[in-house]
């Protein structure tokens, strides 16, 4: 059975008028979100509980438990966050080609769930790296098809809100996961093994919810549309807006310090005890959860590019606070608020912006192009920052990252998509 009551119906077409009103909805009122968005949000919530349980303890487990150097941790963290780039294009392309985005998303969720118990069995750098690579392969397969399902289910003028709701639900899981990890570490004799075991069970539940409650309708190409192929997918970069969006995501990704390093830097700057380390992602997740929907709505109103760049300015300010250091009691809260605000202003907003530059029959592959460039850039950034930390130390490495981020943000402000100015002006006129 399915919660969604719209299975079998065609995906909503891109409307020529931004202010088009869905049938049955009175002017001035927003249409209800599609059940598909809410169902996928539930799947992501459950899955993120599982993933964030592992993410919350992984840095401390690897650095303090297994004694890895910052360079070794940078390598593993880069794999954990960047290896999915190698298969995102595959997931997006196959979802478009087969017209079955749900099947590809389900395969990705299932593969990640199978990897969680393997963390109980591996204790060396190569073995852990292999398991993390397999887990991120599952993430790569599912991300573009899932986001394609969201963008196809939402009206064009509401995509920021739809992605905001999904990311908020996803982040609710990120709030629960670290709390569970913290409680398990405090209460279980073999804390890390217990975390990995519970994580595997929760991941399996997420796959079950996807199978039962997310509709699996087939997406048919539009009449006269270009056949779906890898050549056509890469040919999407010939579209000026998508090319600029992809380039900006890549440039900014190269200057983004990974979450794990941000938490390690914050611990060093404030002297937070190891036993509280697993709760640091909770602060980022809380800010993300509270701000995702408001910033998604704001992006629909004033322009997605403005909000996207504003998120990177918030991240730059967080870097500045970490560099300033000190033991002011408000420092951890300010950094985590800015860090979560960065994700709320960029994660779903970037996908909402990119969806408008891609035709429906190539939606999965087009979104995967943007995601792949960003993921590869963050993989390189994680390796580079780990190496810089090892050679120069944490503060000089972060200072370089902050300068590069400021330069990249300024470049992307000038490199905005060709229609961004007109779209933002129209959004401002509607707000007035």
JSON list of N, CA, C and O in Angstrom, two decimals, residues 211-250:
[
{"chain": "A", "resi": 211, "resn": "UNK", "atom": "N", "xyz": [9.79, 1.13, 0.71]},
{"chain": "A", "resi": 211, "resn": "UNK", "atom": "CA", "xyz": [9.12, 0.12, -0.12]},
{"chain": "A", "resi": 211, "resn": "UNK", "atom": "C", "xyz": [7.61, 0.21, 0.03]},
{"chain": "A", "resi": 211, "resn": "UNK", "atom": "O", "xyz": [6.86, 0.11, -0.95]},
{"chain": "A", "resi": 212, "resn": "UNK", "atom": "N", "xyz": [7.12, 0.45, 1.24]},
{"chain": "A", "resi": 212, "resn": "UNK", "atom": "CA", "xyz": [5.69, 0.39, 1.49]},
{"chain": "A", "resi": 212, "resn": "UNK", "atom": "C", "xyz": [4.95, 1.70, 1.21]},
{"chain": "A", "resi": 212, "resn": "UNK", "atom": "O", "xyz": [3.79, 1.68, 0.80]},
{"chain": "A", "resi": 213, "resn": "UNK", "atom": "N", "xyz": [5.60, 2.83, 1.38]},
{"chain": "A", "resi": 213, "resn": "UNK", "atom": "CA", "xyz": [4.86, 4.09, 1.41]},
{"chain": "A", "resi": 213, "resn": "UNK", "atom": "C", "xyz": [5.23, 5.10, 0.33]},
{"chain": "A", "resi": 213, "resn": "UNK", "atom": "O", "xyz": [4.54, 6.11, 0.21]},
{"chain": "A", "resi": 214, "resn": "UNK", "atom": "N", "xyz": [6.28, 4.88, -0.41]},
{"chain": "A", "resi": 214, "resn": "UNK", "atom": "CA", "xyz": [6.64, 5.81, -1.49]},
{"chain": "A", "resi": 214, "resn": "UNK", "atom": "C", "xyz": [6.14, 5.24, -2.81]},
{"chain": "A", "resi": 214, "resn": "UNK", "atom": "O", "xyz": [6.46, 4.10, -3.14]},
{"chain": "A", "resi": 215, "resn": "UNK", "atom": "N", "xyz": [5.34, 5.99, -3.57]},
{"chain": "A", "resi": 215, "resn": "UNK", "atom": "CA", "xyz": [4.81, 5.47, -4.83]},
{"chain": "A", "resi": 215, "resn": "UNK", "atom": "C", "xyz": [5.92, 5.20, -5.83]},
{"chain": "A", "resi": 215, "resn": "UNK", "atom": "O", "xyz": [6.91, 5.92, -5.89]},
{"chain": "A", "resi": 216, "resn": "UNK", "atom": "N", "xyz": [5.73, 4.18, -6.63]},
{"chain": "A", "resi": 216, "resn": "UNK", "atom": "CA", "xyz": [6.75, 3.76, -7.58]},
{"chain": "A", "resi": 216, "resn": "UNK", "atom": "C", "xyz": [6.32, 3.91, -9.02]},
{"chain": "A", "resi": 216, "resn": "UNK", "atom": "O", "xyz": [6.62, 3.04, -9.84]},
{"chain": "A", "resi": 217, "resn": "UNK", "atom": "N", "xyz": [5.61, 4.97, -9.35]},
{"chain": "A", "resi": 217, "resn": "UNK", "atom": "CA", "xyz": [5.14, 5.14, -10.72]},
{"chain": "A", "resi": 217, "resn": "UNK", "atom": "C", "xyz": [6.29, 5.38, -11.67]},
{"chain": "A", "resi": 217, "resn": "UNK", "atom": "O", "xyz": [7.32, 5.94, -11.32]},
{"chain": "A", "resi": 218, "resn": "UNK", "atom": "N", "xyz": [6.10, 4.96, -12.89]},
{"chain": "A", "resi": 218, "resn": "UNK", "atom": "CA", "xyz": [7.12, 5.11, -13.93]},
{"chain": "A", "resi": 218, "resn": "UNK", "atom": "C", "xyz": [7.01, 6.49, -14.57]},
{"chain": "A", "resi": 218, "resn": "UNK", "atom": "O", "xyz": [5.91, 6.96, -14.88]},
{"chain": "A", "resi": 219, "resn": "UNK", "atom": "N", "xyz": [8.15, 7.14, -14.77]},
{"chain": "A", "resi": 219, "resn": "UNK", "atom": "CA", "xyz": [8.18, 8.44, -15.42]},
{"chain": "A", "resi": 219, "resn": "UNK", "atom": "C", "xyz": [8.37, 8.25, -16.91]},
{"chain": "A", "resi": 219, "resn": "UNK", "atom": "O", "xyz": [9.35, 7.62, -17.35]},
{"chain": "A", "resi": 220, "resn": "UNK", "atom": "N", "xyz": [7.45, 8.77, -17.71]},
{"chain": "A", "resi": 220, "resn": "UNK", "atom": "CA", "xyz": [7.52, 8.64, -19.16]},
{"chain": "A", "resi": 220, "resn": "UNK", "atom": "C", "xyz": [8.09, 9.92, -19.77]},
{"chain": "A", "resi": 220, "resn": "UNK", "atom": "O", "xyz": [7.78, 11.02, -19.32]},
{"chain": "A", "resi": 221, "resn": "UNK", "atom": "N", "xyz": [8.95, 9.80, -20.80]},
{"chain": "A", "resi": 221, "resn": "UNK", "atom": "CA", "xyz": [9.51, 11.00, -21.44]},
{"chain": "A", "resi": 221, "resn": "UNK", "atom": "C", "xyz": [8.44, 11.79, -22.16]},
{"chain": "A", "resi": 221, "resn": "UNK", "atom": "O", "xyz": [7.43, 11.25, -22.62]},
{"chain": "A", "resi": 222, "resn": "UNK", "atom": "N", "xyz": [8.64, 13.10, -22.26]},
{"chain": "A", "resi": 222, "resn": "UNK", "atom": "CA", "xyz": [7.69, 13.96, -22.97]},
{"chain": "A", "resi": 222, "resn": "UNK", "atom": "C", "xyz": [7.76, 13.68, -24.47]},
{"chain": "A", "resi": 222, "resn": "UNK", "atom": "O", "xyz": [8.81, 13.28, -24.99]},
{"chain": "A", "resi": 223, "resn": "UNK", "atom": "N", "xyz": [6.66, 13.86, -25.19]},
{"chain": "A", "resi": 223, "resn": "UNK", "atom": "CA", "xyz": [6.67, 13.65, -26.64]},
{"chain": "A", "resi": 223, "resn": "UNK", "atom": "C", "xyz": [7.70, 14.55, -27.31]},
{"chain": "A", "resi": 223, "resn": "UNK", "atom": "O", "xyz": [7.76, 15.75, -27.05]},
{"chain": "A", "resi": 224, "resn": "UNK", "atom": "N", "xyz": [8.53, 13.95, -28.17]},
{"chain": "A", "resi": 224, "resn": "UNK", "atom": "CA", "xyz": [9.54, 14.71, -28.89]},
{"chain": "A", "resi": 224, "resn": "UNK", "atom": "C", "xyz": [10.78, 15.04, -28.08]},
{"chain": "A", "resi": 224, "resn": "UNK", "atom": "O", "xyz": [11.66, 15.74, -28.57]},
{"chain": "A", "resi": 225, "resn": "UNK", "atom": "N", "xyz": [10.86, 14.55, -26.83]},
{"chain": "A", "resi": 225, "resn": "UNK", "atom": "CA", "xyz": [12.02, 14.85, -25.99]},
{"chain": "A", "resi": 225, "resn": "UNK", "atom": "C", "xyz": [13.23, 14.07, -26.48]},
{"chain": "A", "resi": 225, "resn": "UNK", "atom": "O", "xyz": [13.11, 12.99, -27.08]},
{"chain": "A", "resi": 226, "resn": "UNK", "atom": "N", "xyz": [14.41, 14.59, -26.20]},
{"chain": "A", "resi": 226, "resn": "UNK", "atom": "CA", "xyz": [15.65, 13.91, -26.56]},
{"chain": "A", "resi": 226, "resn": "UNK", "atom": "C", "xyz": [15.77, 12.62, -25.78]},
{"chain": "A", "resi": 226, "resn": "UNK", "atom": "O", "xyz": [15.52, 12.60, -24.57]},
{"chain": "A", "resi": 227, "resn": "UNK", "atom": "N", "xyz": [16.15, 11.51, -26.42]},
{"chain": "A", "resi": 227, "resn": "UNK", "atom": "CA", "xyz": [16.29, 10.24, -25.71]},
{"chain": "A", "resi": 227, "resn": "UNK", "atom": "C", "xyz": [17.27, 10.36, -24.55]},
{"chain": "A", "resi": 227, "resn": "UNK", "atom": "O", "xyz": [18.27, 11.07, -24.63]},
{"chain": "A", "resi": 228, "resn": "UNK", "atom": "N", "xyz": [16.97, 9.65, -23.47]},
{"chain": "A", "resi": 228, "resn": "UNK", "atom": "CA", "xyz": [17.83, 9.68, -22.29]},
{"chain": "A", "resi": 228, "resn": "UNK", "atom": "C", "xyz": [19.08, 8.86, -22.56]},
{"chain": "A", "resi": 228, "resn": "UNK", "atom": "O", "xyz": [19.01, 7.68, -22.92]},
{"chain": "A", "resi": 229, "resn": "UNK", "atom": "N", "xyz": [20.24, 9.47, -22.41]},
{"chain": "A", "resi": 229, "resn": "UNK", "atom": "CA", "xyz": [21.52, 8.81, -22.61]},
{"chain": "A", "resi": 229, "resn": "UNK", "atom": "C", "xyz": [22.57, 9.56, -21.82]},
{"chain": "A", "resi": 229, "resn": "UNK", "atom": "O", "xyz": [22.36, 10.69, -21.37]},
{"chain": "A", "resi": 230, "resn": "UNK", "atom": "N", "xyz": [23.74, 8.93, -21.63]},
{"chain": "A", "resi": 230, "resn": "UNK", "atom": "CA", "xyz": [24.81, 9.60, -20.93]},
{"chain": "A", "resi": 230, "resn": "UNK", "atom": "C", "xyz": [25.27, 10.83, -21.70]},
{"chain": "A", "resi": 230, "resn": "UNK", "atom": "O", "xyz": [25.59, 11.87, -21.11]},
{"chain": "A", "resi": 231, "resn": "UNK", "atom": "N", "xyz": [25.30, 10.71, -23.02]},
{"chain": "A", "resi": 231, "resn": "UNK", "atom": "CA", "xyz": [25.70, 11.86, -23.83]},
{"chain": "A", "resi": 231, "resn": "UNK", "atom": "C", "xyz": [24.74, 13.02, -23.62]},
{"chain": "A", "resi": 231, "resn": "UNK", "atom": "O", "xyz": [25.17, 14.18, -23.49]},
{"chain": "A", "resi": 232, "resn": "UNK", "atom": "N", "xyz": [23.44, 12.71, -23.60]},
{"chain": "A", "resi": 232, "resn": "UNK", "atom": "CA", "xyz": [22.46, 13.77, -23.39]},
{"chain": "A", "resi": 232, "resn": "UNK", "atom": "C", "xyz": [22.58, 14.35, -21.99]},
{"chain": "A", "resi": 232, "resn": "UNK", "atom": "O", "xyz": [22.39, 15.55, -21.79]},
{"chain": "A", "resi": 233, "resn": "UNK", "atom": "N", "xyz": [22.90, 13.48, -20.99]},
{"chain": "A", "resi": 233, "resn": "UNK", "atom": "CA", "xyz": [23.03, 13.97, -19.61]},
{"chain": "A", "resi": 233, "resn": "UNK", "atom": "C", "xyz": [24.19, 14.97, -19.51]},
{"chain": "A", "resi": 233, "resn": "UNK", "atom": "O", "xyz": [24.04, 16.05, -18.94]},
{"chain": "A", "resi": 234, "resn": "UNK", "atom": "N", "xyz": [25.35, 14.61, -20.07]},
{"chain": "A", "resi": 234, "resn": "UNK", "atom": "CA", "xyz": [26.48, 15.54, -20.03]},
{"chain": "A", "resi": 234, "resn": "UNK", "atom": "C", "xyz": [26.22, 16.75, -20.92]},
{"chain": "A", "resi": 234, "resn": "UNK", "atom": "O", "xyz": [26.75, 17.84, -20.66]},
{"chain": "A", "resi": 235, "resn": "UNK", "atom": "N", "xyz": [25.40, 16.55, -21.95]},
{"chain": "A", "resi": 235, "resn": "UNK", "atom": "CA", "xyz": [25.06, 17.67, -22.81]},
{"chain": "A", "resi": 235, "resn": "UNK", "atom": "C", "xyz": [24.25, 18.73, -22.10]},
{"chain": "A", "resi": 235, "resn": "UNK", "atom": "O", "xyz": [24.15, 19.87, -22.60]},
{"chain": "A", "resi": 236, "resn": "UNK", "atom": "N", "xyz": [23.67, 18.39, -20.95]},
{"chain": "A", "resi": 236, "resn": "UNK", "atom": "CA", "xyz": [22.93, 19.39, -20.19]},
{"chain": "A", "resi": 236, "resn": "UNK", "atom": "C", "xyz": [23.81, 20.55, -19.74]},
{"chain": "A", "resi": 236, "resn": "UNK", "atom": "O", "xyz": [23.33, 21.65, -19.50]},
{"chain": "A", "resi": 237, "resn": "UNK", "atom": "N", "xyz": [25.13, 20.28, -19.64]},
{"chain": "A", "resi": 237, "resn": "UNK", "atom": "CA", "xyz": [26.04, 21.36, -19.25]},
{"chain": "A", "resi": 237, "resn": "UNK", "atom": "C", "xyz": [26.14, 22.42, -20.34]},
{"chain": "A", "resi": 237, "resn": "UNK", "atom": "O", "xyz": [26.71, 23.49, -20.10]},
{"chain": "A", "resi": 238, "resn": "UNK", "atom": "N", "xyz": [25.61, 22.12, -21.52]},
{"chain": "A", "resi": 238, "resn": "UNK", "atom": "CA", "xyz": [25.52, 23.15, -22.55]},
{"chain": "A", "resi": 238, "resn": "UNK", "atom": "C", "xyz": [24.50, 24.21, -22.22]},
{"chain": "A", "resi": 238, "resn": "UNK", "atom": "O", "xyz": [24.50, 25.30, -22.82]},
{"chain": "A", "resi": 239, "resn": "UNK", "atom": "N", "xyz": [23.61, 23.92, -21.28]},
{"chain": "A", "resi": 239, "resn": "UNK", "atom": "CA", "xyz": [22.64, 24.91, -20.82]},
{"chain": "A", "resi": 239, "resn": "UNK", "atom": "C", "xyz": [23.37, 25.89, -19.89]},
{"chain": "A", "resi": 239, "resn": "UNK", "atom": "O", "xyz": [23.96, 25.49, -18.88]},
{"chain": "A", "resi": 240, "resn": "UNK", "atom": "N", "xyz": [23.29, 27.16, -20.23]},
{"chain": "A", "resi": 240, "resn": "UNK", "atom": "CA", "xyz": [24.10, 28.15, -19.54]},
{"chain": "A", "resi": 240, "resn": "UNK", "atom": "C", "xyz": [23.82, 28.19, -18.04]},
{"chain": "A", "resi": 240, "resn": "UNK", "atom": "O", "xyz": [24.74, 28.23, -17.22]},
{"chain": "A", "resi": 241, "resn": "UNK", "atom": "N", "xyz": [22.55, 28.17, -17.67]},
{"chain": "A", "resi": 241, "resn": "UNK", "atom": "CA", "xyz": [22.21, 28.26, -16.25]},
{"chain": "A", "resi": 241, "resn": "UNK", "atom": "C", "xyz": [22.74, 27.06, -15.47]},
{"chain": "A", "resi": 241, "resn": "UNK", "atom": "O", "xyz": [23.32, 27.22, -14.38]},
{"chain": "A", "resi": 242, "resn": "UNK", "atom": "N", "xyz": [22.52, 25.85, -16.01]},
{"chain": "A", "resi": 242, "resn": "UNK", "atom": "CA", "xyz": [22.98, 24.66, -15.30]},
{"chain": "A", "resi": 242, "resn": "UNK", "atom": "C", "xyz": [24.50, 24.63, -15.21]},
{"chain": "A", "resi": 242, "resn": "UNK", "atom": "O", "xyz": [25.07, 24.22, -14.19]},
{"chain": "A", "resi": 243, "resn": "UNK", "atom": "N", "xyz": [25.17, 25.08, -16.26]},
{"chain": "A", "resi": 243, "resn": "UNK", "atom": "CA", "xyz": [26.63, 25.10, -16.25]},
{"chain": "A", "resi": 243, "resn": "UNK", "atom": "C", "xyz": [27.14, 26.04, -15.16]},
{"chain": "A", "resi": 243, "resn": "UNK", "atom": "O", "xyz": [28.08, 25.72, -14.43]},
{"chain": "A", "resi": 244, "resn": "UNK", "atom": "N", "xyz": [26.53, 27.20, -15.04]},
{"chain": "A", "resi": 244, "resn": "UNK", "atom": "CA", "xyz": [26.97, 28.15, -14.02]},
{"chain": "A", "resi": 244, "resn": "UNK", "atom": "C", "xyz": [26.66, 27.66, -12.61]},
{"chain": "A", "resi": 244, "resn": "UNK", "atom": "O", "xyz": [27.46, 27.83, -11.68]},
{"chain": "A", "resi": 245, "resn": "UNK", "atom": "N", "xyz": [25.49, 27.06, -12.45]},
{"chain": "A", "resi": 245, "resn": "UNK", "atom": "CA", "xyz": [25.14, 26.51, -11.14]},
{"chain": "A", "resi": 245, "resn": "UNK", "atom": "C", "xyz": [26.14, 25.42, -10.75]},
{"chain": "A", "resi": 245, "resn": "UNK", "atom": "O", "xyz": [26.62, 25.36, -9.61]},
{"chain": "A", "resi": 246, "resn": "UNK", "atom": "N", "xyz": [26.47, 24.53, -11.68]},
{"chain": "A", "resi": 246, "resn": "UNK", "atom": "CA", "xyz": [27.41, 23.44, -11.41]},
{"chain": "A", "resi": 246, "resn": "UNK", "atom": "C", "xyz": [28.79, 23.98, -11.07]},
{"chain": "A", "resi": 246, "resn": "UNK", "atom": "O", "xyz": [29.45, 23.49, -10.14]},
{"chain": "A", "resi": 247, "resn": "UNK", "atom": "N", "xyz": [29.24, 24.99, -11.81]},
{"chain": "A", "resi": 247, "resn": "UNK", "atom": "CA", "xyz": [30.55, 25.55, -11.56]},
{"chain": "A", "resi": 247, "resn": "UNK", "atom": "C", "xyz": [30.62, 26.21, -10.19]},
{"chain": "A", "resi": 247, "resn": "UNK", "atom": "O", "xyz": [31.61, 26.06, -9.45]},
{"chain": "A", "resi": 248, "resn": "UNK", "atom": "N", "xyz": [29.58, 26.93, -9.82]},
{"chain": "A", "resi": 248, "resn": "UNK", "atom": "CA", "xyz": [29.56, 27.57, -8.51]},
{"chain": "A", "resi": 248, "resn": "UNK", "atom": "C", "xyz": [29.54, 26.55, -7.38]},
{"chain": "A", "resi": 248, "resn": "UNK", "atom": "O", "xyz": [30.22, 26.71, -6.36]},
{"chain": "A", "resi": 249, "resn": "UNK", "atom": "N", "xyz": [28.75, 25.48, -7.54]},
{"chain": "A", "resi": 249, "resn": "UNK", "atom": "CA", "xyz": [28.72, 24.43, -6.52]},
{"chain": "A", "resi": 249, "resn": "UNK", "atom": "C", "xyz": [30.10, 23.79, -6.36]},
{"chain": "A", "resi": 249, "resn": "UNK", "atom": "O", "xyz": [30.52, 23.47, -5.25]},
{"chain": "A", "resi": 250, "resn": "UNK", "atom": "N", "xyz": [30.81, 23.63, -7.48]},
{"chain": "A", "resi": 250, "resn": "UNK", "atom": "CA", "xyz": [32.15, 23.04, -7.43]},
{"chain": "A", "resi": 250, "resn": "UNK", "atom": "C", "xyz": [33.13, 23.99, -6.73]},
{"chain": "A", "resi": 250, "resn": "UNK", "atom": "O", "xyz": [33.88, 23.57, -5.84]}
]
